[in-house]
mmCIF file of C-alpha atoms and ligand atoms in Angstrom:
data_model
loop_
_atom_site.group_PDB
_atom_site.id
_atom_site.type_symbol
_atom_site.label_atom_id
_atom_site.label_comp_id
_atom_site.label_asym_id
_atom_site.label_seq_id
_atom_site.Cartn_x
_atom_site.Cartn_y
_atom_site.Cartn_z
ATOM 1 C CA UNK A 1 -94.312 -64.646 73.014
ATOM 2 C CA UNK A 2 -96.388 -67.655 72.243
ATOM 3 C CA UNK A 3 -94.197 -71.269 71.514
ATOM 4 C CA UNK A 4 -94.083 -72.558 68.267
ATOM 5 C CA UNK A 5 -96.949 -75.360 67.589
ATOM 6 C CA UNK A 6 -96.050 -79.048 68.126
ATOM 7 C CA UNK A 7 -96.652 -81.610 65.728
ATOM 8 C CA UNK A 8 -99.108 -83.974 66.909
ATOM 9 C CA UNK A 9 -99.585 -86.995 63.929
ATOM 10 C CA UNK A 10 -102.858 -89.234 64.318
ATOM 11 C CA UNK A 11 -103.407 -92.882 62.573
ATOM 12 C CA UNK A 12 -106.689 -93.911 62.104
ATOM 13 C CA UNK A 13 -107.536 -90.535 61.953
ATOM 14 C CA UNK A 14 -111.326 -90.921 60.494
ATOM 15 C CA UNK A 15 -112.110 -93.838 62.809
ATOM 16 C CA UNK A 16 -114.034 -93.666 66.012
ATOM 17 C CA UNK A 17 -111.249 -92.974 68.544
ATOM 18 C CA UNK A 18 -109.854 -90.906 65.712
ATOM 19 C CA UNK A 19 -113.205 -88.427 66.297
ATOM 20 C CA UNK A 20 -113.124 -88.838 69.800
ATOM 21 C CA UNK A 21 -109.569 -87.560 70.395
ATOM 22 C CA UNK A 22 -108.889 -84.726 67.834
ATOM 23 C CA UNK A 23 -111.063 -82.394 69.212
ATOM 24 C CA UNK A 24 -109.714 -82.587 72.617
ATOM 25 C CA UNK A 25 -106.125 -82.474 71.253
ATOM 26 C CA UNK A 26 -106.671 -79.400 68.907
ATOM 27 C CA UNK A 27 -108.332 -77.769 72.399
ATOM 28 C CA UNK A 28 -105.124 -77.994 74.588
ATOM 29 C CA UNK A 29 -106.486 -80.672 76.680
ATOM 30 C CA UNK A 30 -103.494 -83.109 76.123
ATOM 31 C CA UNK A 31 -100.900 -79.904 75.749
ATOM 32 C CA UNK A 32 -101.904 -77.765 77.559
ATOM 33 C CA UNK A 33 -103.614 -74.181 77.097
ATOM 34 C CA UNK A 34 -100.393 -73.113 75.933
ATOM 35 C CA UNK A 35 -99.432 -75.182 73.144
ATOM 36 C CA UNK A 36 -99.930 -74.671 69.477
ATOM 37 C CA UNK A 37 -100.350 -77.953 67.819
ATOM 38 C CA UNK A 38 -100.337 -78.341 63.921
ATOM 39 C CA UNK A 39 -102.536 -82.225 63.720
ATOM 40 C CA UNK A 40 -101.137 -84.856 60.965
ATOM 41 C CA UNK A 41 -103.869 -87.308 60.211
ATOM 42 C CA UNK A 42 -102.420 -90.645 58.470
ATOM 43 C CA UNK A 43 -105.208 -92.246 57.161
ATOM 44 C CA UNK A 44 -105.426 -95.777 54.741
ATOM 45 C CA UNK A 45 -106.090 -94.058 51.263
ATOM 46 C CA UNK A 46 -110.241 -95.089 51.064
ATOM 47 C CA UNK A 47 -110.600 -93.360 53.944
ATOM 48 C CA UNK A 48 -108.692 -90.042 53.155
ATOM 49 C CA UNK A 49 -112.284 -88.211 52.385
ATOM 50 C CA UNK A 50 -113.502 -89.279 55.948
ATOM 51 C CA UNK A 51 -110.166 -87.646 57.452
ATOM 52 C CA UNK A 52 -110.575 -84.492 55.218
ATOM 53 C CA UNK A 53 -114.477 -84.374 56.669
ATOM 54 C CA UNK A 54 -113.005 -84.361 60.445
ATOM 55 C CA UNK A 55 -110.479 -81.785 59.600
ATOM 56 C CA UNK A 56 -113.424 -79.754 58.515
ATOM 57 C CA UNK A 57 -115.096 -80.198 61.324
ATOM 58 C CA UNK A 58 -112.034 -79.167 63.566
ATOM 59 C CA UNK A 59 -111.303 -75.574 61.168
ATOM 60 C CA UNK A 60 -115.607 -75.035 62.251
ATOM 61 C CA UNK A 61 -114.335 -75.432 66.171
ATOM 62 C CA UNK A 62 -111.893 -72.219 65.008
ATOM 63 C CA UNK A 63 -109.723 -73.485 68.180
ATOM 64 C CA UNK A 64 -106.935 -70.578 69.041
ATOM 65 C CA UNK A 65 -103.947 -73.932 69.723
ATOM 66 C CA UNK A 66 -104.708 -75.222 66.690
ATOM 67 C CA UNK A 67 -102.122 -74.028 63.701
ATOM 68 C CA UNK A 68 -102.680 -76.478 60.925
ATOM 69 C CA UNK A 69 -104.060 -79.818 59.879
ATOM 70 C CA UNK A 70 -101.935 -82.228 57.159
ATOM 71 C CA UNK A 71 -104.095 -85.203 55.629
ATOM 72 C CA UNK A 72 -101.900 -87.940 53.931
ATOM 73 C CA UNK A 73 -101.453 -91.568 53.473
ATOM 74 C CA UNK A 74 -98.220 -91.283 53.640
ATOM 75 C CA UNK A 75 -96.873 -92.298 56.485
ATOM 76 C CA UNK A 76 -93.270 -90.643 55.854
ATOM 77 C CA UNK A 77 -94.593 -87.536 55.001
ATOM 78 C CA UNK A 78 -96.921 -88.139 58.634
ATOM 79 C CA UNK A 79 -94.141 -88.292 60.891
ATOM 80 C CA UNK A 80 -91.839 -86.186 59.582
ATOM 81 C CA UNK A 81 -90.887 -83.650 62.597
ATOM 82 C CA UNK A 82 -93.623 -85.008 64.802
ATOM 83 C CA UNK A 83 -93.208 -84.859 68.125
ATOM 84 C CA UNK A 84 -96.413 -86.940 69.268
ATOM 85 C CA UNK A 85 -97.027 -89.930 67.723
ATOM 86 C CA UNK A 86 -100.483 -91.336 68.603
ATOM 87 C CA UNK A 87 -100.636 -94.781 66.850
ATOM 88 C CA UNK A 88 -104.687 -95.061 66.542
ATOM 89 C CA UNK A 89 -105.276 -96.812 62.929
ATOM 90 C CA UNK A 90 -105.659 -100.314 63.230
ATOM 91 C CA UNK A 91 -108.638 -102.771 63.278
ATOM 92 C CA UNK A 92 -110.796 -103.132 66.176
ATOM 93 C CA UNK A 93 -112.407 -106.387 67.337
ATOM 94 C CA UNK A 94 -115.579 -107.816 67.205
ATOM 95 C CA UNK A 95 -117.647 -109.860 69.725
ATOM 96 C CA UNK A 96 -116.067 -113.109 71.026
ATOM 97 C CA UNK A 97 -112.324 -112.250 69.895
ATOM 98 C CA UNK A 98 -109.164 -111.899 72.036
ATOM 99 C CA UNK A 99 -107.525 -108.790 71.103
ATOM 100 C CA UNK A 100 -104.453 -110.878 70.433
ATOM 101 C CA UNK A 101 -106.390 -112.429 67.643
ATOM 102 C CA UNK A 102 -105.735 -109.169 65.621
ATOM 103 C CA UNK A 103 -101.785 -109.700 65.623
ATOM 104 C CA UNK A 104 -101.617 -111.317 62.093
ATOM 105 C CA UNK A 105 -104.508 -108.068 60.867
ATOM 106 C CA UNK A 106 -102.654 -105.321 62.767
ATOM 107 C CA UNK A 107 -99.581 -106.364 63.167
ATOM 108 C CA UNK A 108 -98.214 -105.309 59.988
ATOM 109 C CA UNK A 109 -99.374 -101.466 60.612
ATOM 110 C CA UNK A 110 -96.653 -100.661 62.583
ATOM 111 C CA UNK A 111 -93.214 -101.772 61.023
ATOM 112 C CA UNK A 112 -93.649 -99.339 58.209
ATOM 113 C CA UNK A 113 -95.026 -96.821 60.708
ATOM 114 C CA UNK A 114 -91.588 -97.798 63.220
ATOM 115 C CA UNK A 115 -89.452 -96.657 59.646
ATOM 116 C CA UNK A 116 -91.291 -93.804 59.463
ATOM 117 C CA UNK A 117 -90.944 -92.411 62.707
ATOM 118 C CA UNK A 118 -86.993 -93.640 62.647
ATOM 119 C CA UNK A 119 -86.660 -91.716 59.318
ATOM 120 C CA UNK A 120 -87.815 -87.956 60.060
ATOM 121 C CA UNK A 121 -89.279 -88.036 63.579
ATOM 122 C CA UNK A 122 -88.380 -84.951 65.871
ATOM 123 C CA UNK A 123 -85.596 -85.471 67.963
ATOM 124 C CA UNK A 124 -88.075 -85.411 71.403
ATOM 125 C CA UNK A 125 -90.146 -87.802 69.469
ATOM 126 C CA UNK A 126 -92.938 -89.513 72.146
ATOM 127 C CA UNK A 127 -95.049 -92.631 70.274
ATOM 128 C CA UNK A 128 -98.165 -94.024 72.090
ATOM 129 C CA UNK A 129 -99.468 -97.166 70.665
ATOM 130 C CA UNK A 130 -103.354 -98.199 70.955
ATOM 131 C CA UNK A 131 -104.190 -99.779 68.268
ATOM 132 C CA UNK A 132 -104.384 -103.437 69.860
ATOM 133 C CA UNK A 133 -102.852 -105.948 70.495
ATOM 134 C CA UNK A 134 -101.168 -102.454 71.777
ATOM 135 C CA UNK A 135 -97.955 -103.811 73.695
ATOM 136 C CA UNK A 136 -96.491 -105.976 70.977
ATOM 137 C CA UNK A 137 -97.746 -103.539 68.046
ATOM 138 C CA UNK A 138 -95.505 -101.017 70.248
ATOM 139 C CA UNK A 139 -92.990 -103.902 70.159
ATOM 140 C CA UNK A 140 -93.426 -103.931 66.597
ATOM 141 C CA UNK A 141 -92.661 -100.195 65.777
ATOM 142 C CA UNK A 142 -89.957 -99.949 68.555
ATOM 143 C CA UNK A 143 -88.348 -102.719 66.737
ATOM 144 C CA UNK A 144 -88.049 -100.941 63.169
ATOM 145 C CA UNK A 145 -86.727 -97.732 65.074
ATOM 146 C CA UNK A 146 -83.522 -98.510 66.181
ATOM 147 C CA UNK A 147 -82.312 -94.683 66.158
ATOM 148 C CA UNK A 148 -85.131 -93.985 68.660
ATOM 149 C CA UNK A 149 -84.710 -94.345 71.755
ATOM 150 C CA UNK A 150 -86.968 -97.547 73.038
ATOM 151 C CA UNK A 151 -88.215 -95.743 76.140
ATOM 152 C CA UNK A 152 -89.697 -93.167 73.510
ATOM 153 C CA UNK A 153 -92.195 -95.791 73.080
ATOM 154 C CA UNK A 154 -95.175 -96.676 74.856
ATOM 155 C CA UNK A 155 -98.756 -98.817 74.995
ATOM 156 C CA UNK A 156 -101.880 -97.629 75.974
ATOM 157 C CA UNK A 157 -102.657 -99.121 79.406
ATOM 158 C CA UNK A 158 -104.099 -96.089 80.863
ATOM 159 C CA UNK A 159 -107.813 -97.250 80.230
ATOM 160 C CA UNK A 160 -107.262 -100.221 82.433
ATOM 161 C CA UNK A 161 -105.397 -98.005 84.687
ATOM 162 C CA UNK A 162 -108.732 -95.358 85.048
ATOM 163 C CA UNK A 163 -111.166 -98.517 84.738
ATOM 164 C CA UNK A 164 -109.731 -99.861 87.935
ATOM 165 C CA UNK A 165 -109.788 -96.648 89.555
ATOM 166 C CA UNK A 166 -113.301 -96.430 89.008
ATOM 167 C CA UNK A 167 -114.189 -99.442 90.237
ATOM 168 C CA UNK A 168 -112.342 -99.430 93.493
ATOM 169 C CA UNK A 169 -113.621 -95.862 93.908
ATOM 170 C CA UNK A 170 -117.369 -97.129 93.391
ATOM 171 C CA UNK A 171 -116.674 -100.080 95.458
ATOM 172 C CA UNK A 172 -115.193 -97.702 98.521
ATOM 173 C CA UNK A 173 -117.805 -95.060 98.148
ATOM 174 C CA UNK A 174 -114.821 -92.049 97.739
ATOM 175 C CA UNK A 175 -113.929 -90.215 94.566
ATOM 176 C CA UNK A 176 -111.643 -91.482 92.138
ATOM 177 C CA UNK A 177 -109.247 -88.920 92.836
ATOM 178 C CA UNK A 178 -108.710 -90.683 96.354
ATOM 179 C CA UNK A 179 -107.542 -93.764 94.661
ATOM 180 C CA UNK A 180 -104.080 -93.263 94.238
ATOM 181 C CA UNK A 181 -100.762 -96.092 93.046
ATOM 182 C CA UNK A 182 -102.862 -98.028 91.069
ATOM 183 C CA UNK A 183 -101.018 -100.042 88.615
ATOM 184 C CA UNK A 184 -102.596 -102.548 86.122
ATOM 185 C CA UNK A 185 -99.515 -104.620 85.033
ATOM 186 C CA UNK A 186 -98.766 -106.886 82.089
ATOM 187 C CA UNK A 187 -100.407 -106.998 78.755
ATOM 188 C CA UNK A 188 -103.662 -104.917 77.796
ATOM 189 C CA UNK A 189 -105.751 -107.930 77.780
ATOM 190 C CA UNK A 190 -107.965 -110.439 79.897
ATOM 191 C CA UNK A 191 -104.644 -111.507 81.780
ATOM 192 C CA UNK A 192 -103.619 -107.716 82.790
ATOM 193 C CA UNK A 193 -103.312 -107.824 86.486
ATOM 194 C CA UNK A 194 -104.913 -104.632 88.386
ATOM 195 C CA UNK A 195 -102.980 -104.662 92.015
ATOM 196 C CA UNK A 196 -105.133 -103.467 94.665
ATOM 197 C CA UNK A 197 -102.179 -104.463 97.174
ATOM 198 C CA UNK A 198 -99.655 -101.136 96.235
ATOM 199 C CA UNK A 199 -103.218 -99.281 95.464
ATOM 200 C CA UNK A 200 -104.306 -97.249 98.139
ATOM 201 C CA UNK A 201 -106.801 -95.181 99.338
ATOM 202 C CA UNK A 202 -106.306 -92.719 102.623
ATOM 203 C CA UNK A 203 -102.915 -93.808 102.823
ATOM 204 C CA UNK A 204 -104.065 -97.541 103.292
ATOM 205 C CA UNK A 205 -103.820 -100.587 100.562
ATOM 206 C CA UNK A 206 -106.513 -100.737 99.348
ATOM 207 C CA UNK A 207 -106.471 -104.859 99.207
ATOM 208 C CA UNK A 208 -106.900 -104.178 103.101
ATOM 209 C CA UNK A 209 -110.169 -102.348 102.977
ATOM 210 C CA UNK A 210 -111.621 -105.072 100.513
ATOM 211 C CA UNK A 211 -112.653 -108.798 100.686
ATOM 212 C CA UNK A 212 -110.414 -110.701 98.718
ATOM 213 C CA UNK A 213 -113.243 -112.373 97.238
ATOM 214 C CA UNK A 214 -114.080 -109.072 95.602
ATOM 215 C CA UNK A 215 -110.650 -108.686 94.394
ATOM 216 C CA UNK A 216 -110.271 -111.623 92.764
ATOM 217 C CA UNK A 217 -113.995 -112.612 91.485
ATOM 218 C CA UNK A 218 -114.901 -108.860 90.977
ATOM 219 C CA UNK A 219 -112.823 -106.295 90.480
ATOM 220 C CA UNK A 220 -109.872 -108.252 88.205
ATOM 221 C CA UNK A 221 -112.437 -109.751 85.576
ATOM 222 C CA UNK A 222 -114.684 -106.301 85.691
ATOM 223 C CA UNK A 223 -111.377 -104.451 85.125
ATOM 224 C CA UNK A 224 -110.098 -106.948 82.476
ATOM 225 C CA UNK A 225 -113.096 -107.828 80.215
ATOM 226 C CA UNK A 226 -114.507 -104.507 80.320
ATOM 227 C CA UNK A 227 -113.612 -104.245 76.784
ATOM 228 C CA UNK A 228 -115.482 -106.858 75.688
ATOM 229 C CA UNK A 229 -118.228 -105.782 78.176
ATOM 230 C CA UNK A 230 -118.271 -102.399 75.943
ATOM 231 C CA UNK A 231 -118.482 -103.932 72.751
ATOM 232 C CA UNK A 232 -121.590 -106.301 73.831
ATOM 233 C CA UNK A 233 -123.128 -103.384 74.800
ATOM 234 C CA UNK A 234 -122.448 -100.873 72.659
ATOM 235 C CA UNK A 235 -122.240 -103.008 69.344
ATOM 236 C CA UNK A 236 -118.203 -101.186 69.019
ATOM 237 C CA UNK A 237 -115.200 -100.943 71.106
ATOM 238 C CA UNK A 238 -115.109 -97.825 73.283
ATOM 239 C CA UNK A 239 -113.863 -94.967 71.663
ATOM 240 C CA UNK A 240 -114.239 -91.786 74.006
ATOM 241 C CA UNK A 241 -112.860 -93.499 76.852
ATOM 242 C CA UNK A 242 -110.209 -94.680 75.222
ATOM 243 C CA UNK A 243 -109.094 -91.250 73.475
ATOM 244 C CA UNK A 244 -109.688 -89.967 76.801
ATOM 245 C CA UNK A 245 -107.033 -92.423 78.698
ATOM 246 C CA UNK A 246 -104.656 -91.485 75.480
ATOM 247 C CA UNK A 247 -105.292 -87.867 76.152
ATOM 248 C CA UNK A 248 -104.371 -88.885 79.826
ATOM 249 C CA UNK A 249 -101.435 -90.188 79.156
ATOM 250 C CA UNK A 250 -99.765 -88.093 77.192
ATOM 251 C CA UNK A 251 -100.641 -85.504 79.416
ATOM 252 C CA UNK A 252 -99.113 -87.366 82.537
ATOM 253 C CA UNK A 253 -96.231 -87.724 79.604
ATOM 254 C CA UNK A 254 -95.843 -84.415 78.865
ATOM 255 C CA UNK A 255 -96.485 -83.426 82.401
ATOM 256 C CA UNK A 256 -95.518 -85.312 85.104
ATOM 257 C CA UNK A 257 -96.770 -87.503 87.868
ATOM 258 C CA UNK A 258 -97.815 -85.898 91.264
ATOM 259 C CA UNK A 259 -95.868 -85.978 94.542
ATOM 260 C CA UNK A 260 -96.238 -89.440 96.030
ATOM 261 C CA UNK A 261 -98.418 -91.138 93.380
ATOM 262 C CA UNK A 262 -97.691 -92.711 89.624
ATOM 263 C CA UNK A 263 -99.964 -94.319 87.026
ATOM 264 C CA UNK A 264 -100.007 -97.008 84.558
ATOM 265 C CA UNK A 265 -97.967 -97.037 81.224
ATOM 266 C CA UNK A 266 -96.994 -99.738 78.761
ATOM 267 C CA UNK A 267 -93.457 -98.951 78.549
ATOM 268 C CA UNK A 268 -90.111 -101.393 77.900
ATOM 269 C CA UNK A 269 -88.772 -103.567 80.069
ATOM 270 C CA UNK A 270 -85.441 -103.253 81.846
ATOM 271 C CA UNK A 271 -85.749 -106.220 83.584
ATOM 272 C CA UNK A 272 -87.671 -104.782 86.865
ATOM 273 C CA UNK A 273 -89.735 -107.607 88.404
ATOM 274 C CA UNK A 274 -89.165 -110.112 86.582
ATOM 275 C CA UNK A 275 -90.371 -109.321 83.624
ATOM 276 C CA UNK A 276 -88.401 -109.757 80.525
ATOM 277 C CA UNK A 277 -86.223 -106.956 79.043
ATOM 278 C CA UNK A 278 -87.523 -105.342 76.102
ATOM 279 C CA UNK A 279 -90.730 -106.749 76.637
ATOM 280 C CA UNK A 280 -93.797 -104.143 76.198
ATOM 281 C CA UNK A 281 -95.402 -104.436 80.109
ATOM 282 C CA UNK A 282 -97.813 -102.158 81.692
ATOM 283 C CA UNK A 283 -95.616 -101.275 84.526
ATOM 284 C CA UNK A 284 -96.044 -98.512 87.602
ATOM 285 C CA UNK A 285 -94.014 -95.203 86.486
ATOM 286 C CA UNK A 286 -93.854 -92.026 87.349
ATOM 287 C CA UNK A 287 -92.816 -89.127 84.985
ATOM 288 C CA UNK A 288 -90.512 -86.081 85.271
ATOM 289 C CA UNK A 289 -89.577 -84.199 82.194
ATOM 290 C CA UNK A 290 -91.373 -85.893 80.040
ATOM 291 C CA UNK A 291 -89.254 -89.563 80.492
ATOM 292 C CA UNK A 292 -91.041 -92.304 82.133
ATOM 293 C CA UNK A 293 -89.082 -94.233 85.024
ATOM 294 C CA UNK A 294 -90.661 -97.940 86.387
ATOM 295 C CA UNK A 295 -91.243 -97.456 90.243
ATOM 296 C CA UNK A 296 -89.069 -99.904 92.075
ATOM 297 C CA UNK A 297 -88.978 -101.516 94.892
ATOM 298 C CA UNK A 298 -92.672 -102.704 95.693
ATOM 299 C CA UNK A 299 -93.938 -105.385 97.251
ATOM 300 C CA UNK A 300 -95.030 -108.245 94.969
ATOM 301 C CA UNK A 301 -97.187 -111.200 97.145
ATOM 302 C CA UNK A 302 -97.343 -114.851 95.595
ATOM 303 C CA UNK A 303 -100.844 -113.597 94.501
ATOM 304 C CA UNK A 304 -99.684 -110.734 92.575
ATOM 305 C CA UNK A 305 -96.202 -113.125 91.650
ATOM 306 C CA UNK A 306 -98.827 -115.259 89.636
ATOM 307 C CA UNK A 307 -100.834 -113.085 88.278
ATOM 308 C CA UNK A 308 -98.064 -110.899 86.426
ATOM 309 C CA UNK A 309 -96.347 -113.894 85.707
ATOM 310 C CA UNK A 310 -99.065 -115.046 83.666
ATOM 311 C CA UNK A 311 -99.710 -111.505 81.881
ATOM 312 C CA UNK A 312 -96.121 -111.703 80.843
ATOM 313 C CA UNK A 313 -96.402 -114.967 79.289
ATOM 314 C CA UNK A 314 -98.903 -113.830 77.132
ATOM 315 C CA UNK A 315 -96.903 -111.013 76.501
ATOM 316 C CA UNK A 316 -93.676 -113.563 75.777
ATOM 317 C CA UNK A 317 -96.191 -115.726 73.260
ATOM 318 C CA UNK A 318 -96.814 -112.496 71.569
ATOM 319 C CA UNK A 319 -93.120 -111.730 70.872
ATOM 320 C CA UNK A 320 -93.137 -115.041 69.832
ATOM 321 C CA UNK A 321 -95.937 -114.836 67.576
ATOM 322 C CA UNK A 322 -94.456 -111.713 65.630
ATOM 323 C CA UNK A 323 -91.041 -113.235 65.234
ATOM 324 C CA UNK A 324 -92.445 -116.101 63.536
ATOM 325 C CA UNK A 325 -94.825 -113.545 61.096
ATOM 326 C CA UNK A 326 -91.785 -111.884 60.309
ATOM 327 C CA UNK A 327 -92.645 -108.446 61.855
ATOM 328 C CA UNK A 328 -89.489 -108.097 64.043
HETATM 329 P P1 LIG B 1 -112.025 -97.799 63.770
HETATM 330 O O1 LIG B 1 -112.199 -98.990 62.898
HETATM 331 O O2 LIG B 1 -113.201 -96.934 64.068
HETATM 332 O O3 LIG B 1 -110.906 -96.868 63.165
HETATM 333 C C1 LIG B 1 -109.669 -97.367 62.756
HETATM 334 C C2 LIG B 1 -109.163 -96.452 61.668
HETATM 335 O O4 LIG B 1 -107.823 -96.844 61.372
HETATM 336 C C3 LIG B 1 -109.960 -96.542 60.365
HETATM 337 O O5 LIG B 1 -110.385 -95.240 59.987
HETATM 338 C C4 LIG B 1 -108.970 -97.135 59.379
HETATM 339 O O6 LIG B 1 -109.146 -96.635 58.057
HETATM 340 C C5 LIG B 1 -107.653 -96.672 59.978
HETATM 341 N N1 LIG B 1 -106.483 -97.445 59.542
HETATM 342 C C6 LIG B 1 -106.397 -98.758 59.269
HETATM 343 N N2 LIG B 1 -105.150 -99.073 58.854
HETATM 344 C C7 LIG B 1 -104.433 -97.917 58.896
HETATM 345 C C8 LIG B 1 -103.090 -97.588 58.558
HETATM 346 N N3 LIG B 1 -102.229 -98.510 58.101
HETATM 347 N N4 LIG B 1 -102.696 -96.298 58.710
HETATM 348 C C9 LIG B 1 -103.550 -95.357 59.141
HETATM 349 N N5 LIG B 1 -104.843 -95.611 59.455
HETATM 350 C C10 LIG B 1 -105.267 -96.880 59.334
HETATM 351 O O7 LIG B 1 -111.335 -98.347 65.116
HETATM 352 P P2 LIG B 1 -111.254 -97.597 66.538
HETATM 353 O O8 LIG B 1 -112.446 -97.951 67.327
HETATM 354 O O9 LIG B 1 -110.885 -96.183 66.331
HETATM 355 O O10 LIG B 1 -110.044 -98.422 67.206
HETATM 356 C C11 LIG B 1 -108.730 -98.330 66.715
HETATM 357 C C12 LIG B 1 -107.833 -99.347 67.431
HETATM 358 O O11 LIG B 1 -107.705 -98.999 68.812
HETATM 359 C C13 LIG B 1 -108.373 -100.795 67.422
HETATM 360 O O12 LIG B 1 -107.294 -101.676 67.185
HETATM 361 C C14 LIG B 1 -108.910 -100.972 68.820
HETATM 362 O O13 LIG B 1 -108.948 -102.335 69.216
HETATM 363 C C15 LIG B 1 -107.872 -100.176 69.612
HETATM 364 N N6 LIG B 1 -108.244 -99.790 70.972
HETATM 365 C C16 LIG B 1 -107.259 -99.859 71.928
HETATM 366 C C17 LIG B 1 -107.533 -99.470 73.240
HETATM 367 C C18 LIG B 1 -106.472 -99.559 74.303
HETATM 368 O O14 LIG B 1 -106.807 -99.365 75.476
HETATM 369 N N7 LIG B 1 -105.218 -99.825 73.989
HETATM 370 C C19 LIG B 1 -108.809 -99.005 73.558
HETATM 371 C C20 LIG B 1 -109.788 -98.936 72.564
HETATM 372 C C21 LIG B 1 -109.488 -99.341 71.253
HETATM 373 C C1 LIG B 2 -110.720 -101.755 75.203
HETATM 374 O O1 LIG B 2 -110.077 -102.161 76.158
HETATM 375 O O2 LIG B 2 -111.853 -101.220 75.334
HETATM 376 C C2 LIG B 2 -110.135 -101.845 73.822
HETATM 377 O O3 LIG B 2 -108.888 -102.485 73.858
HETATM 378 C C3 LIG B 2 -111.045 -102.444 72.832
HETATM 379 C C4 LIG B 2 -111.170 -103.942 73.037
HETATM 380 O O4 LIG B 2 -111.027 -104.690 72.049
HETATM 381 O O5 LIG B 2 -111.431 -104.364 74.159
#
């Protein structure tokens, strides 16, 4: 007997990651080839004909998983019953800004979006926030949820995550599926922190097969501006790698981590190393049935002290930021 679709809602549905990631969704990619999924696009109202031009474009793919598309500007009506919350819709930034510099823009997306969700989410309700700044817009919506569990939310930091694997794999000369405990920690910006010291690759850290010349003038800024790098060069912020890390992590989500390894997620604090509870940090975890847990117990050099600690500031200025704009 086949299982009953899942409701999958989508913000920002008509916008560039919006097209990148519905496709792959309505295909089983992030579910799995055995899950119905009925989509929900939430869209701002001018941009409702856009959405309904997409969901056209997905009945023409005639995928088997896929049981139904809602349009709406609603965002009630949006996340009523959803189980997947993928919070998308949000402005991207241009050359020369910090992605922080969006807080006052964005920032006021996702309070009305948290009500939503606490108001007729399903009960197994999982929210992924990448619209950016993605850890304190997370922040944000956790905040207005307060019947939701907090570790039901999440930020996109898998993109950093499966930037720095490709870099170390490049710089090794092995495949990226050799490059295993990577963990890019603190906030989805230029101070995230990818730690090649807990990496490793054939069962070695990886910080020991590397100069540390690389690591530092290298592979941290490659990893950390690559945003920006994308946006010089492609005159827009990356969209298909970025609904392919959000694909990832739900997936991983949904999932599970393999034996032995975990990956990268934006989830809240508890207080683990140091960093401030409730805080939105990209953290190691693993997952098993579907609930993320922070990996504990690993090393942390003065290098790697710094480095988060300085992530986390940003992250604490953030908090900061959004209590004084009134959005928590
Ligand atoms: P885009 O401008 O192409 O699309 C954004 C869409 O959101 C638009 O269609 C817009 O109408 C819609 N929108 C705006 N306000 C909305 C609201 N209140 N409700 C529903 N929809 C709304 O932008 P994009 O390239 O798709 O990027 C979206 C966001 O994702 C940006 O903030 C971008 O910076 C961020 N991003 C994050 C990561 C990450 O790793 N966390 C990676 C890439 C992009
Ligand atoms: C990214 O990392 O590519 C996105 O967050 C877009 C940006 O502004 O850098």
């Amino acid at each position: 007997m086949s299982k009953p679709p899942v409701k999958v809602t989508v913000t920002g549905a008509a916008g560039q990651i919006g097209y990148a990631l519905l496709f792959r969704i309505a295909s089983g990619q992030m579910l799995g080839p055995d899950t119905p999924v009925t989509l929900s696009l939430l869209e701002i109202t001018p941009a409702l004909k856009a959405a309904e031009g997409t969901a056209m474009e997905l009945d023409d793919c005639a995928f088997p998983l896929l049981s139904g598309i809602e349009i709406t500007d609603n965002a009630t009506a949006a996340f009523d019953g959803t189980s997947i919350a993928l919070l998308v819709g949000a402005r991207p930034r241009g050359p020369g800004m910090e992605r922080g510099d969006l807080l006052a823009a964005n920032g006021g997306i996702f309070k009305p979006q948290g009500q939503a969700i606490n108001a007729g989410a399903a009960d197994d309700i999982k929210v992924l926030v990448v619209g950016n700044p993605a850890n304190t817009n997370s922040l944000i919506a956790r905040s207005h949820a307060p019947d939701v569990p907090a570790d039901r939310f999440s930020a996109m930091m898998r993109l950093d995550h499966n930037r720095a694997l490709s870099q170390v794999a490049k710089k090794l000369g092995v495949s990226v599926a050799d490059v295993t405990n990577m963990t890019v920690w603190g906030n989805h910006s230029a101070t995230q922190y990818p730690d090649l010291f807990n990496a490793r690759v054939g069962g070695r850290s990886v910080a020991e097969q590397v100069e540390q010349e690389w690591l530092e003038s290298t592979l941290i800024p490659t990893v950390a501006k690559r945003g920006a790098a994308i946006i010089d060069a492609r005159g827009a912020s990356s969209a298909a790698s970025a609904a392919n890390a959000a694909i990832d992590h739900i997936h991983t989500w949904v999932h599970g981590t393999p034996e032995g390894d975990w990956t990268t997620a934006g989830v809240v604090s508890d207080g683990s190393y140091g960093v401030p509870e409730g805080l939105m940090s990209g953290f190691p975890v693993t997952a098993e049935n579907g609930q993320w847990k922070i990996v504990q117990g690993l090393d942390i050099n003065e290098f790697s002290r710094g480095r988060i600690d300085k992530s986390v500031a940003e992250l604490v200025d953030e908090r900061d930021a959004i209590t004084g704009l009134g959005l928590i």
